[in-house]
Coordinates of C-alpha atoms in Angstrom, one line a residue:
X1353 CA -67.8 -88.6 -122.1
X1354 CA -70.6 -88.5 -124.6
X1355 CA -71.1 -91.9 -126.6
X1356 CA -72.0 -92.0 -130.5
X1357 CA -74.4 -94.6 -132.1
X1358 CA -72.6 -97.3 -132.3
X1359 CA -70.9 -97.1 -128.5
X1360 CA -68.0 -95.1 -129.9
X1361 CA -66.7 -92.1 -127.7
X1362 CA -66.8 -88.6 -129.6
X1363 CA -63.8 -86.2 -128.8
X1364 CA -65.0 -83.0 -128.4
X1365 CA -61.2 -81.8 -128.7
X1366 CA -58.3 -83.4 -130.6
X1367 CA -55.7 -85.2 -129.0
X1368 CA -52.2 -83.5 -130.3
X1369 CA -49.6 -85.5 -130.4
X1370 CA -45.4 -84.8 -131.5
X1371 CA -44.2 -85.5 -134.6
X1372 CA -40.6 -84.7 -134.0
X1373 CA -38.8 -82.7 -131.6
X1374 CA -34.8 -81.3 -132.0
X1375 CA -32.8 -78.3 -131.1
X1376 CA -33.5 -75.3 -132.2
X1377 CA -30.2 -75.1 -134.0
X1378 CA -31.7 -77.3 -136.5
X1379 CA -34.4 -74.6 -137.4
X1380 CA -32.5 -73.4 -140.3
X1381 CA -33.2 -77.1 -142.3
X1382 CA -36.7 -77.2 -141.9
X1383 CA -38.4 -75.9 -144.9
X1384 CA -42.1 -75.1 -144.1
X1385 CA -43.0 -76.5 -147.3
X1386 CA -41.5 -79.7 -146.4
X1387 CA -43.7 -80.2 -143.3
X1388 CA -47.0 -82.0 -144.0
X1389 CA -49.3 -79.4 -143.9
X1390 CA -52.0 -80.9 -141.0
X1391 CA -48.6 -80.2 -138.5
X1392 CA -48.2 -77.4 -136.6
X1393 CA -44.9 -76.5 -134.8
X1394 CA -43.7 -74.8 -131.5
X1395 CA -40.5 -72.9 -130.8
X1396 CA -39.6 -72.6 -127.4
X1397 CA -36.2 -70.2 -126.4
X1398 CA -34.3 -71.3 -123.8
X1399 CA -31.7 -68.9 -124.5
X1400 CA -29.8 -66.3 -126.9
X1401 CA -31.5 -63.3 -128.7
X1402 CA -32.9 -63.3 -132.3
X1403 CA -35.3 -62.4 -135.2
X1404 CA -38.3 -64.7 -136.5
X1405 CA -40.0 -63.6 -139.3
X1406 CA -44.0 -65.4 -139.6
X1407 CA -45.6 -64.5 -142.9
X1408 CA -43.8 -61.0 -143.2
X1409 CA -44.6 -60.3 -139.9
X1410 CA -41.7 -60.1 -137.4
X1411 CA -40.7 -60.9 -133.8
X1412 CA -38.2 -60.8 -131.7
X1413 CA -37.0 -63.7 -129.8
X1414 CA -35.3 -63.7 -126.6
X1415 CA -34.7 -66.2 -123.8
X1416 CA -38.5 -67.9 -122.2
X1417 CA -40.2 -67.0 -125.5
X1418 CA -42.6 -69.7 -127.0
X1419 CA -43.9 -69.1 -130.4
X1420 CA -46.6 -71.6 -132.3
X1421 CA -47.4 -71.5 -135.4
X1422 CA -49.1 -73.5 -138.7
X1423 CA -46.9 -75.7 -140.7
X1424 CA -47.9 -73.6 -143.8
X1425 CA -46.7 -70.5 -142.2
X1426 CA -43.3 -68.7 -144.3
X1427 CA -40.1 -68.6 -141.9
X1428 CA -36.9 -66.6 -141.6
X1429 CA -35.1 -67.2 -138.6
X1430 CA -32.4 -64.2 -137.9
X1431 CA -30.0 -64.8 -134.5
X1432 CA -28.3 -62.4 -133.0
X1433 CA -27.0 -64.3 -130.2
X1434 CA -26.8 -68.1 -130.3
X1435 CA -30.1 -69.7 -130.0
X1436 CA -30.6 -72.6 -127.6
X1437 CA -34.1 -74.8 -127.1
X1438 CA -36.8 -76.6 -128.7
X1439 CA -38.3 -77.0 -132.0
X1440 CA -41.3 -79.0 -132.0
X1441 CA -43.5 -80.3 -134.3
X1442 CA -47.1 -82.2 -133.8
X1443 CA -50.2 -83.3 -134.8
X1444 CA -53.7 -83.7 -134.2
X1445 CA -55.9 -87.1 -134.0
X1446 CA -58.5 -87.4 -135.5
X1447 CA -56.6 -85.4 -138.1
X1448 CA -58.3 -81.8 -137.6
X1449 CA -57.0 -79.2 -140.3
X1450 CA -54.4 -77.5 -138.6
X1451 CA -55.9 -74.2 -138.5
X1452 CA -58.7 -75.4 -136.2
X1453 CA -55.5 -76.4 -133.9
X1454 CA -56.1 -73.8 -130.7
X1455 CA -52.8 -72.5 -130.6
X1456 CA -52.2 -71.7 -133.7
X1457 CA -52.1 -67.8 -134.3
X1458 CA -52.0 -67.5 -130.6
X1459 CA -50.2 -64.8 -129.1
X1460 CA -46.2 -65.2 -128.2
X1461 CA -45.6 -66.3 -124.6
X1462 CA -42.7 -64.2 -123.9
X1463 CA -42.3 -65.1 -120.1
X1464 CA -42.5 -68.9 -119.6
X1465 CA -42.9 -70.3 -115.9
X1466 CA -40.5 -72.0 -114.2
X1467 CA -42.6 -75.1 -114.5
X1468 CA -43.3 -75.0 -118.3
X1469 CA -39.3 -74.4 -118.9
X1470 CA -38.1 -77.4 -116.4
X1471 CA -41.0 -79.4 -118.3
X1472 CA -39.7 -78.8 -122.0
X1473 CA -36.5 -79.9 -120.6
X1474 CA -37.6 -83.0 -119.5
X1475 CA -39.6 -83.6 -123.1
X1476 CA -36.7 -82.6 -124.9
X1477 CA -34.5 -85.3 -123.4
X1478 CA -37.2 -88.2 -123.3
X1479 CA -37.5 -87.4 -126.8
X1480 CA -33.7 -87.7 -127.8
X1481 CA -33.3 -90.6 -125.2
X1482 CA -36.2 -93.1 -125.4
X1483 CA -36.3 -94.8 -121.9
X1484 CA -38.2 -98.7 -124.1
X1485 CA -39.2 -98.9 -120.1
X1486 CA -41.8 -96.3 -120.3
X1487 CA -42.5 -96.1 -123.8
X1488 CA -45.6 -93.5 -123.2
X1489 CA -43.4 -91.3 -121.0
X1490 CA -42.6 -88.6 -123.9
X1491 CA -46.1 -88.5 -124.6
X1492 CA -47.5 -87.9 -121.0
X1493 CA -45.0 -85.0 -121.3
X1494 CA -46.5 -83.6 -124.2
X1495 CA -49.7 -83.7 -123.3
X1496 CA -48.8 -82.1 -119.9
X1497 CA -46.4 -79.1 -121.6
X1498 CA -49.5 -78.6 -124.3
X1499 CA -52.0 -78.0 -121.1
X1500 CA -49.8 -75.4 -119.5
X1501 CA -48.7 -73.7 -122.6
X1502 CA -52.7 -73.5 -122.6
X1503 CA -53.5 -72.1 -119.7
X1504 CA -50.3 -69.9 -119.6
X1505 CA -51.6 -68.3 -122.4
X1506 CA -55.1 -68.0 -121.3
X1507 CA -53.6 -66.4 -117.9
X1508 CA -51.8 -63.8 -120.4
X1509 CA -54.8 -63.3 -122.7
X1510 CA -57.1 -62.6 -119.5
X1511 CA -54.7 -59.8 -118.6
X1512 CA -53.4 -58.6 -121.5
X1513 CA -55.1 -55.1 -123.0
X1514 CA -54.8 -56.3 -126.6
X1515 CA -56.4 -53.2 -127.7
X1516 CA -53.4 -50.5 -126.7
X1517 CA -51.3 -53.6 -128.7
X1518 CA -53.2 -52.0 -131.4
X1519 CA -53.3 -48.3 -130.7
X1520 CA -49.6 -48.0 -130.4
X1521 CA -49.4 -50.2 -133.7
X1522 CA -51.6 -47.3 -135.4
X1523 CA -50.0 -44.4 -134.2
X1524 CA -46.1 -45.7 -135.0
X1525 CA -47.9 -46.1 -138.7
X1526 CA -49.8 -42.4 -138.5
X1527 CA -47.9 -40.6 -136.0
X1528 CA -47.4 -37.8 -138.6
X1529 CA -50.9 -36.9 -139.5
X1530 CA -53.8 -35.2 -137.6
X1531 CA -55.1 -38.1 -135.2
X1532 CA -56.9 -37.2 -132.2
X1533 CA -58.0 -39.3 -128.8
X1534 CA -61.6 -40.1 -130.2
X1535 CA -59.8 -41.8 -133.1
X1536 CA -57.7 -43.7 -131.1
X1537 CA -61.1 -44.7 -128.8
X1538 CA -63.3 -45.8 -131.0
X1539 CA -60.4 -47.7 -132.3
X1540 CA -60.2 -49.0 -129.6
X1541 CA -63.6 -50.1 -129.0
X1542 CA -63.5 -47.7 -125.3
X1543 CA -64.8 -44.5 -124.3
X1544 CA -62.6 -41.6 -124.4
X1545 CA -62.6 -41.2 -121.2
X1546 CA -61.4 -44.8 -120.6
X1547 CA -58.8 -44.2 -123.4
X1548 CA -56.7 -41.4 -122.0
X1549 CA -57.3 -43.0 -117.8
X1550 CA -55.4 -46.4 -119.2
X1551 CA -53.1 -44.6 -121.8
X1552 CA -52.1 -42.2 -119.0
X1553 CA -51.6 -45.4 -116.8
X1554 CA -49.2 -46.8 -118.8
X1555 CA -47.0 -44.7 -120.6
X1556 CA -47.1 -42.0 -117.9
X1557 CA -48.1 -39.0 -120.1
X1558 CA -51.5 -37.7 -122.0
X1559 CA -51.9 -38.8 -125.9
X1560 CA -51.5 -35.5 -127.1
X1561 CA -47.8 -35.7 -125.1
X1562 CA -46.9 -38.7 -127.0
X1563 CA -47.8 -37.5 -130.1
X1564 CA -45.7 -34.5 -129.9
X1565 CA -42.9 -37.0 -127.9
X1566 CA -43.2 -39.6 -131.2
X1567 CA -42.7 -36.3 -133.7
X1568 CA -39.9 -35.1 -131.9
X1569 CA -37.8 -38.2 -131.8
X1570 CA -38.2 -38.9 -135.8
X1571 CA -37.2 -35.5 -136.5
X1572 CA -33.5 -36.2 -133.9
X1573 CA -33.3 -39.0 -135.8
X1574 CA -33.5 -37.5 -139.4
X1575 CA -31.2 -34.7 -137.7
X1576 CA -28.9 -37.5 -136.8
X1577 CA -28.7 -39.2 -139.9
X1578 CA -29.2 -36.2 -142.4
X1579 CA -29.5 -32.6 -142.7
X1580 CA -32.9 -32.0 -143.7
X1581 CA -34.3 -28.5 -144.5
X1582 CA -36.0 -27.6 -141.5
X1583 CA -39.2 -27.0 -143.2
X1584 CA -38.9 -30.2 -144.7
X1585 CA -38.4 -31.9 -141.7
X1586 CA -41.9 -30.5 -140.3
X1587 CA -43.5 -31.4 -142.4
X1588 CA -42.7 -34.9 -142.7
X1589 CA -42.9 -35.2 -138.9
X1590 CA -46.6 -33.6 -139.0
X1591 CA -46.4 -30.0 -138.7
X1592 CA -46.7 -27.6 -141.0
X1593 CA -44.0 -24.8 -140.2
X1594 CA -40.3 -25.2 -139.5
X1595 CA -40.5 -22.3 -136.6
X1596 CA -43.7 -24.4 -134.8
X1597 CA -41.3 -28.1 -135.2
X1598 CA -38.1 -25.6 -133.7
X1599 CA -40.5 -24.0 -130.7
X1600 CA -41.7 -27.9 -129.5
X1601 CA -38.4 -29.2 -130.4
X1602 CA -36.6 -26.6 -127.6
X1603 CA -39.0 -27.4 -125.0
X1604 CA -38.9 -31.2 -125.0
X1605 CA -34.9 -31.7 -126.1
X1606 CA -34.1 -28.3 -124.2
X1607 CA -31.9 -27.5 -127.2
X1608 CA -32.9 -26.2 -131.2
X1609 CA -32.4 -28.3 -133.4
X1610 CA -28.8 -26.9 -134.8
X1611 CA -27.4 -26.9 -131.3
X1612 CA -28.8 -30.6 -130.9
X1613 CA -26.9 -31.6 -133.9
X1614 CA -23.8 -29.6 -133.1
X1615 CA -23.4 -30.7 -129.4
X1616 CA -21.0 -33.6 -128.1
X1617 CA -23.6 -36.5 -127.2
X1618 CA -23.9 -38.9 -124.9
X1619 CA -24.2 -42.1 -126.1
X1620 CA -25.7 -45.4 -125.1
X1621 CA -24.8 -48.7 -127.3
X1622 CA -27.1 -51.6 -127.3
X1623 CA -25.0 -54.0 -128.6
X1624 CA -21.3 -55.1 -129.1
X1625 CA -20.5 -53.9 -132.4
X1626 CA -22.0 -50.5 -132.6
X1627 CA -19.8 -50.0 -128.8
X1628 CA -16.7 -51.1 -130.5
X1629 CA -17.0 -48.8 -133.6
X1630 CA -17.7 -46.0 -131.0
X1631 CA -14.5 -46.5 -129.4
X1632 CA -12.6 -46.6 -132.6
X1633 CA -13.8 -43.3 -133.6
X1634 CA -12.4 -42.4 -130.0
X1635 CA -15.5 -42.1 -128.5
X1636 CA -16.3 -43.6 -124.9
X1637 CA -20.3 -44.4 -124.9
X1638 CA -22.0 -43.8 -121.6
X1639 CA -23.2 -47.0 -121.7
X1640 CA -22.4 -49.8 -123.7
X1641 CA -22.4 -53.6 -123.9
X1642 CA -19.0 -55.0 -124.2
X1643 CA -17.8 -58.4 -125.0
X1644 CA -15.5 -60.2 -123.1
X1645 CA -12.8 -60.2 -125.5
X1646 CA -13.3 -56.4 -126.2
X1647 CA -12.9 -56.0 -121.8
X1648 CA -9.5 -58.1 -122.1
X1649 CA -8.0 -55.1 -124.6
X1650 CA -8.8 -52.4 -122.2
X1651 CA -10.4 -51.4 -119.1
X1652 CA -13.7 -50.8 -118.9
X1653 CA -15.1 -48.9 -116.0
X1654 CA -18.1 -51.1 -114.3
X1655 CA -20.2 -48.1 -114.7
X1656 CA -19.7 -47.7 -118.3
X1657 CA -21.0 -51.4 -119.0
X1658 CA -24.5 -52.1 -119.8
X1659 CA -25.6 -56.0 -119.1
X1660 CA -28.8 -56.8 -121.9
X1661 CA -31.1 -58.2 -119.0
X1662 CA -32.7 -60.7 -120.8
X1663 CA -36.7 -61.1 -120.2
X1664 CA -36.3 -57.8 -117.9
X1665 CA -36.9 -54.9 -119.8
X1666 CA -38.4 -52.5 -116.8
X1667 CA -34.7 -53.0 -115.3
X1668 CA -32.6 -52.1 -118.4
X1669 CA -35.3 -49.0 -118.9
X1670 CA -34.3 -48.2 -115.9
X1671 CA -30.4 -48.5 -116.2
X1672 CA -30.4 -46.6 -119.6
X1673 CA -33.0 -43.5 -118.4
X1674 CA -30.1 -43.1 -115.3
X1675 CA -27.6 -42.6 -117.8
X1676 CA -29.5 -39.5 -119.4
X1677 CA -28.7 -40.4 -123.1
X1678 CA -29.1 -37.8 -126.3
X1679 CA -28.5 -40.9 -128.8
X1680 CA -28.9 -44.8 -128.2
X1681 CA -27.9 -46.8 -131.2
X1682 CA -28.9 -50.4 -131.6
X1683 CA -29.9 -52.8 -134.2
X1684 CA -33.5 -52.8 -135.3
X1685 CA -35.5 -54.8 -132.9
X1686 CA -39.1 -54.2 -131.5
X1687 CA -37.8 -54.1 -127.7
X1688 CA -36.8 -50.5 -128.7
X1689 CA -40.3 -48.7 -129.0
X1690 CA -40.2 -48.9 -125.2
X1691 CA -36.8 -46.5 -125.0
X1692 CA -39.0 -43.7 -127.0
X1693 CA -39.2 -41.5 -123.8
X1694 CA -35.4 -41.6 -123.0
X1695 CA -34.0 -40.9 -126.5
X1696 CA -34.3 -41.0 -130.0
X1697 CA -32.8 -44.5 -130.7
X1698 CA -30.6 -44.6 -134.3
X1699 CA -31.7 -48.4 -135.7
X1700 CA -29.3 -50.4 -137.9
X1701 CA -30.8 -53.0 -140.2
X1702 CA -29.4 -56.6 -138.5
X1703 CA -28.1 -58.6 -141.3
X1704 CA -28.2 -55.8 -144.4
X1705 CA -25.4 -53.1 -144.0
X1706 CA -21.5 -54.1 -144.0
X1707 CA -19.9 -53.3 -140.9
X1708 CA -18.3 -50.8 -142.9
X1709 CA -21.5 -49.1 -143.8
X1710 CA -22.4 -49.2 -140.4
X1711 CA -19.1 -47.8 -139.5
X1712 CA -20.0 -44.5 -142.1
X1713 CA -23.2 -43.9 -140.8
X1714 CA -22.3 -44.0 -136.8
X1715 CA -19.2 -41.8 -137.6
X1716 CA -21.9 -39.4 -139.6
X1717 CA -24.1 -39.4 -136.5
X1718 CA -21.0 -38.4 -133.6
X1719 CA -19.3 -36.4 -136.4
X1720 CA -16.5 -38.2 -136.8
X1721 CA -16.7 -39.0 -140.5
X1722 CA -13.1 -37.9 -141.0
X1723 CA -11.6 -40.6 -138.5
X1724 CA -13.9 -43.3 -139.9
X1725 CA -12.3 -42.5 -143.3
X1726 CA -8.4 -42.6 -142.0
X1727 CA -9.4 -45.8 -140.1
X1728 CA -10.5 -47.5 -143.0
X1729 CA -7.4 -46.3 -144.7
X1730 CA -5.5 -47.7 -142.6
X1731 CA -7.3 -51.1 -143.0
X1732 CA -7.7 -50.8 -146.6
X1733 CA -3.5 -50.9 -146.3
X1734 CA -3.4 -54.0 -144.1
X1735 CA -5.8 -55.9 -146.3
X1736 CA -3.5 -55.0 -149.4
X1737 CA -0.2 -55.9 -148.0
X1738 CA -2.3 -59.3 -146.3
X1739 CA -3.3 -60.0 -150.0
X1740 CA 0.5 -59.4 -151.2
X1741 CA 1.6 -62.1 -148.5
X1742 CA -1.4 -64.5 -149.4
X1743 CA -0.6 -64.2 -153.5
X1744 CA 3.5 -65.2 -152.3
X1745 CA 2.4 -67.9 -149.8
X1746 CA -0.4 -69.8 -151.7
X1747 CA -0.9 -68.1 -155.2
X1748 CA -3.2 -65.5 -156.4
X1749 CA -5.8 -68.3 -157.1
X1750 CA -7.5 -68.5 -153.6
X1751 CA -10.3 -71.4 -153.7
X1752 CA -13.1 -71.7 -151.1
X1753 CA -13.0 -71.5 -147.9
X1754 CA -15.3 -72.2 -145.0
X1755 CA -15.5 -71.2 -141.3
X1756 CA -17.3 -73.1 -139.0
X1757 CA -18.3 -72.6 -135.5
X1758 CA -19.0 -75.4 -132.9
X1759 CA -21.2 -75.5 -129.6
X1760 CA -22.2 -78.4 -127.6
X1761 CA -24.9 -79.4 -129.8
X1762 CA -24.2 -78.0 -133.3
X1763 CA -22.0 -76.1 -136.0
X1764 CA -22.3 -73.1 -138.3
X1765 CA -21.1 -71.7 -140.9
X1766 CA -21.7 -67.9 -142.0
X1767 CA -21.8 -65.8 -145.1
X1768 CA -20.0 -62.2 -145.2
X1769 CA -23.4 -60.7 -144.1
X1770 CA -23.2 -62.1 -140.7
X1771 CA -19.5 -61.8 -140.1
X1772 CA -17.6 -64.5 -138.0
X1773 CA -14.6 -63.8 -140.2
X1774 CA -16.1 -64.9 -143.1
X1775 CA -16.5 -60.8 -144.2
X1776 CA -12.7 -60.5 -144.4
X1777 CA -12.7 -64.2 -146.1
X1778 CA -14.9 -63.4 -148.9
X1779 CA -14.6 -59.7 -149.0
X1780 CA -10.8 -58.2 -148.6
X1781 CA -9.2 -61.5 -149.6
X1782 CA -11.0 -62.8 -152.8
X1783 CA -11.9 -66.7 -151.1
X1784 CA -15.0 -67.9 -152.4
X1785 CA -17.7 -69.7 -150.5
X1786 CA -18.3 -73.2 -151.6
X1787 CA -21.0 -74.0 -153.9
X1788 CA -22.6 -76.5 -151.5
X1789 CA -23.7 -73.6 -149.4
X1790 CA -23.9 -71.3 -151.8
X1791 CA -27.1 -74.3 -153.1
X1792 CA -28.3 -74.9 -149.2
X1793 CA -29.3 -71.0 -149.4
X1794 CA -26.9 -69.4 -147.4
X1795 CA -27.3 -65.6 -148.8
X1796 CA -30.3 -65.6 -147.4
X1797 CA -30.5 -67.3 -144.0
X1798 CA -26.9 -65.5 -143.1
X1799 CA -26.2 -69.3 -141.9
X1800 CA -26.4 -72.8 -142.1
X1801 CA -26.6 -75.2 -139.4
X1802 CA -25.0 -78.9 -138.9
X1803 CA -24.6 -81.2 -136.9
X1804 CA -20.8 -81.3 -136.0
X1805 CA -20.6 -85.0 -137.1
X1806 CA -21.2 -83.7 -140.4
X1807 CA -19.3 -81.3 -141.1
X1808 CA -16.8 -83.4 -143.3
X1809 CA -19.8 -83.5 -145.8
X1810 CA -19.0 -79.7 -146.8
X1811 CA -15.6 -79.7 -149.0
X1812 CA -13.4 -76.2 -149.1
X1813 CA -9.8 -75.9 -150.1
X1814 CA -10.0 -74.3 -146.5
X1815 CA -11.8 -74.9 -143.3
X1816 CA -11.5 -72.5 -140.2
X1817 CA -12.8 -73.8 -137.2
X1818 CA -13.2 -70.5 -134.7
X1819 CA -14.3 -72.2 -132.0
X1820 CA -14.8 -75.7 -130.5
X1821 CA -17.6 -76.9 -128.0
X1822 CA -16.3 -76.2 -124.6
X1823 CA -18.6 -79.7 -123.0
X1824 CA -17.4 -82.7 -122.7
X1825 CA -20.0 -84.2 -125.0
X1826 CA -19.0 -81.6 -127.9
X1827 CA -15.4 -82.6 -127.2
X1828 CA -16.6 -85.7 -128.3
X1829 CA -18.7 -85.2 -130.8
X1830 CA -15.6 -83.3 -132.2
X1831 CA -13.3 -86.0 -131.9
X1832 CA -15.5 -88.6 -133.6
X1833 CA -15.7 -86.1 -136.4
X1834 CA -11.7 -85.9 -137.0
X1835 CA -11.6 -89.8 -136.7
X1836 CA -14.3 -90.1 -139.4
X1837 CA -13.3 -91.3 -143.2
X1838 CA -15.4 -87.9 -144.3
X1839 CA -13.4 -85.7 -142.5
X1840 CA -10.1 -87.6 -143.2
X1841 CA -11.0 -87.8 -147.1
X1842 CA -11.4 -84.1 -147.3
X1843 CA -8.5 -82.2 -149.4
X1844 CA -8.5 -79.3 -147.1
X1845 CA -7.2 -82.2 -144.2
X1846 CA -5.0 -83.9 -147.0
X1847 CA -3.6 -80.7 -147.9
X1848 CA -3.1 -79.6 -144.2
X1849 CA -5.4 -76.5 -144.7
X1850 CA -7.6 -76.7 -141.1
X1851 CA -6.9 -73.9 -139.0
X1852 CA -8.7 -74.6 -135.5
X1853 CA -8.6 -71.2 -133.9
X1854 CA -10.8 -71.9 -131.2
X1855 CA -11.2 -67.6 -130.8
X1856 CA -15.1 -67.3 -131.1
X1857 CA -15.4 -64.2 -129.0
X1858 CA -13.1 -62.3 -131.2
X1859 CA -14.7 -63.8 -134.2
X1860 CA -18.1 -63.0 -133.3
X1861 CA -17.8 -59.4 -133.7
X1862 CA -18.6 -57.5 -136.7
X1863 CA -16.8 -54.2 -136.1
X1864 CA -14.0 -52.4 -137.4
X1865 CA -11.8 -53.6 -134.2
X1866 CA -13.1 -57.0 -134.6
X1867 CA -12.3 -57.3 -138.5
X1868 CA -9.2 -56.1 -137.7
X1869 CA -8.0 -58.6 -135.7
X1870 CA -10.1 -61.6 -137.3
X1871 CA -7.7 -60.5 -140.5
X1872 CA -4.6 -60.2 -138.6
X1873 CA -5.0 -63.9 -137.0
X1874 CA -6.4 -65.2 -140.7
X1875 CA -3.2 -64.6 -142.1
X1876 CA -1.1 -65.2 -139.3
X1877 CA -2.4 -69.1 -139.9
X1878 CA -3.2 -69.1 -143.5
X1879 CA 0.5 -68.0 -143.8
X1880 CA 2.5 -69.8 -141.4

């Protein structure tokens, strides 16, 4: 090691060192601003599906995913499925600025090894249980995960082609105008020749054949969702004539585009709501994901149901292509872009349409607007007479109401955006959300997290609980918090107003069949 005058050893790198480490589930309370700003922070998913959004720019998270980051980077977490792992933060000593930190703005690591996962395990519990026998030991683990995080993303950076990253980034932007493969090249930084051998290589076809591929699946999609002038729709998919866009539609689709918007589709559904509004406008999806609940009110053949492989997205390519889709619907995520060859993919906004508007605008796509409509009658009826039974049981003055869901490690509560039963609570029965929420930012995270312990610090003249931790340390956790003077001093427990439902697959969905039953079961307690 090289010595400095004076005898004292120089580092030539800085020696990181954590900060804090938690679950994941306690994302939602770090504010970036709060964190000093010579931190940096890692996110490490060990499982469930989700959204993070780093300085506008977003990415999906899934199960093996490790994200780093500055401490003076802007967050918005979005999950889609519960998310499970490790939220760390660290420093560096001597106190470098954090952007001279290697890992920060490094690439996600979206497979992690086998080794790295077992090892954050073992950090994550030497953290939360201090062993005063080998007080260095969370330490040595940190050092160890930080050097294979390194090289693991070395390894990916070595093999990575960064540059089609950026190609494919350009032409989703330009797809519509008049690029050509020496644009894309130099781009690129490659010959042309190099260009079309390594596009070729991986997405199986010439440029010029994905080009016209790209244009052809925004205009079923604008066919889907609209009925644009045909004209219209050629030009804003890059050609210039309505008879040229008609000719290339008919020999990729096999159909023009009237016929294509005419004919009975098959349909693939990426996710559990989207499958269960499909089946309510009486329509069986080729392939769908289904939730358990949804499989215990009918029979499902085996070959209809599609299982989201997670960290495996050659396999459900493959299992989607075999099914020889017109339409696959699914919530806006990035894993998409690779189902461009099988089908034009319809993508809902996660967090920002009703399940009612995303009820409209499926039934617009199979054209079954007239059933959506006499469904939603039908609904719009229930809610009124529930309201009439609500106003003779406990008064037309409702309050504030809560619902909380528990795992092993944490609860949440929900606003109407992201469903849970909280969309019939605040929407079609006129409960309010309580202002302590309402002040921790709820609107826009879709969520809050707690711990469960705490949950008797967030008063409501109602609490729904729609689901308990099925571990015995949640059990626990859950039975200190009903023995605890917060929870016993709360009105909705004086006032016997607790309804633990302990149905969190039914209340999870946010679907017309969902809603429906969430309402029935909300008044069948709020009534009884």
């Amino acid at each position: 090691m090289p010595i400095q005058s004076g005898g004292m050893p120089h580092h030539s790198h800085p020696f990181y060192m954590p900060v804090k480490i938690s679950s994941l589930t306690s994302l939602s309370h770090y504010a970036t601003d709060n964190i000093p700003a010579t931190n940096s922070c890692i996110m490490f998913v060990w499982e469930g599906k989700g959204q993070l959004e780093i300085d506008g720019e977003l990415h999906s998270l899934e199960s093996g995913i490790i994200m780093t980051f500055a401490a003076t980077s802007k967050l918005k977490l979005k999950t889609e499925q519960q998310l499970q792992g490790m939220w760390i933060e660290y420093t560096s000593m001597p106190n470098h600025r954090q952007e001279q930190n290697f890992l920060n703005g490094s690439p996600a690591l979206h497979h992690a090894s086998a080794q790295l996962i077992a090892l954050s395990g073992e950090l994550y519990s030497a953290w939360i249980e201090p062993d005063d026998r080998k007080p260095f030991k969370v330490q040595q683990l940190f050092t160890q995960f930080i050097v294979d995080l390194h090289h693991e993303l070395a390894a990916k950076k070595e093999t990575s082609g960064s540059w089609i990253e950026n190609v494919f980034e350009y032409i989703e932007a330009h797809y519509n105008e008049d690029i050509t493969r020496e644009q894309m090249a130099t781009l690129a930084g490659v010959s042309p020749e190099h260009f079309s051998r390594t596009f070729r290589k991986i997405m199986g076809q010439t440029f010029s054949a994905y080009i016209t591929l790209l244009r052809i699946r925004r205009a079923q999609q604008r066919i889907l969702t609209s009925s644009p002038n045909l004209t219209t729709l050629a030009h804003e998919v890059g050609y210039e004539e309505g008879t040229y866009l008609s000719r290339k539609f008919k020999q990729l689709v096999g159909l023009s585009p009237t016929a294509y918007q005419n004919k009975n589709k098959k349909i693939v559904a990426l996710n559990y709501n989207h499958t269960a509004i499909l089946r309510v406008l009486e329509i069986m999806p080729q392939l769908g994901v289904y939730s358990d609940w949804h499989r215990s009110l009918e029979q499902v053949p085996a070959s209809k149901q599609l299982t989201m492989n997670e960290g495996n997205s050659s396999l459900l390519f493959d299992s989607i292509a075999l099914a020889e889709p017109d339409i696959i619907i699914s919530y806006n995520i990035p894993e998409n872009k690779i189902l461009t060859p099988v089908a034009p993919v319809i993508e809902l906004p996660f967090m920002q349409m009703s399940w009612r508007e995303q009820f409209g605008l499926i039934a617009d796509v199979v054209n079954r607007r007239q059933r959506a409509e006499e469904w939603l009658g039908h609904y719009d009826g229930l809610c009124h007479a529930a309201n009439k039974k609500l106003n003779h049981s406990i008064g037309s003055e409702r309050g504030t109401a809560i619902v909380w869901e528990l795992s092993s490690r944490a609860a949440y509560c929900f606003s109407s955006s992201y469903g849970r039963g909280c969309q019939i609570l605040y929407g079609d029965l006129g409960f309010k959300p309580p202002s302590i929420i309402m002040e921790n930012g709820i609107m826009d995270s879709g969520y809050l997290v707690s711990s469960i312990e705490e949950i008797g610090t967030y008063p409501a003249d109602y609490i729904i609980i729609t689901s308990i931790p099925s571990s015995s340390e949640g059990r626990k956790r859950l039975s200190r918090l009903l023995r605890s003077r917060d929870w016993k001093q709360l009105d909705a427990v004086r006032n016997n107003r607790v309804y633990i439902l302990n149905q969190g697959d039914m209340f999870y969905g946010f679907d017309p069949l969902s809603s429906q039953a969430q309402l029935k079961e909300l008044l069948r307690v709020m009534t009884s």
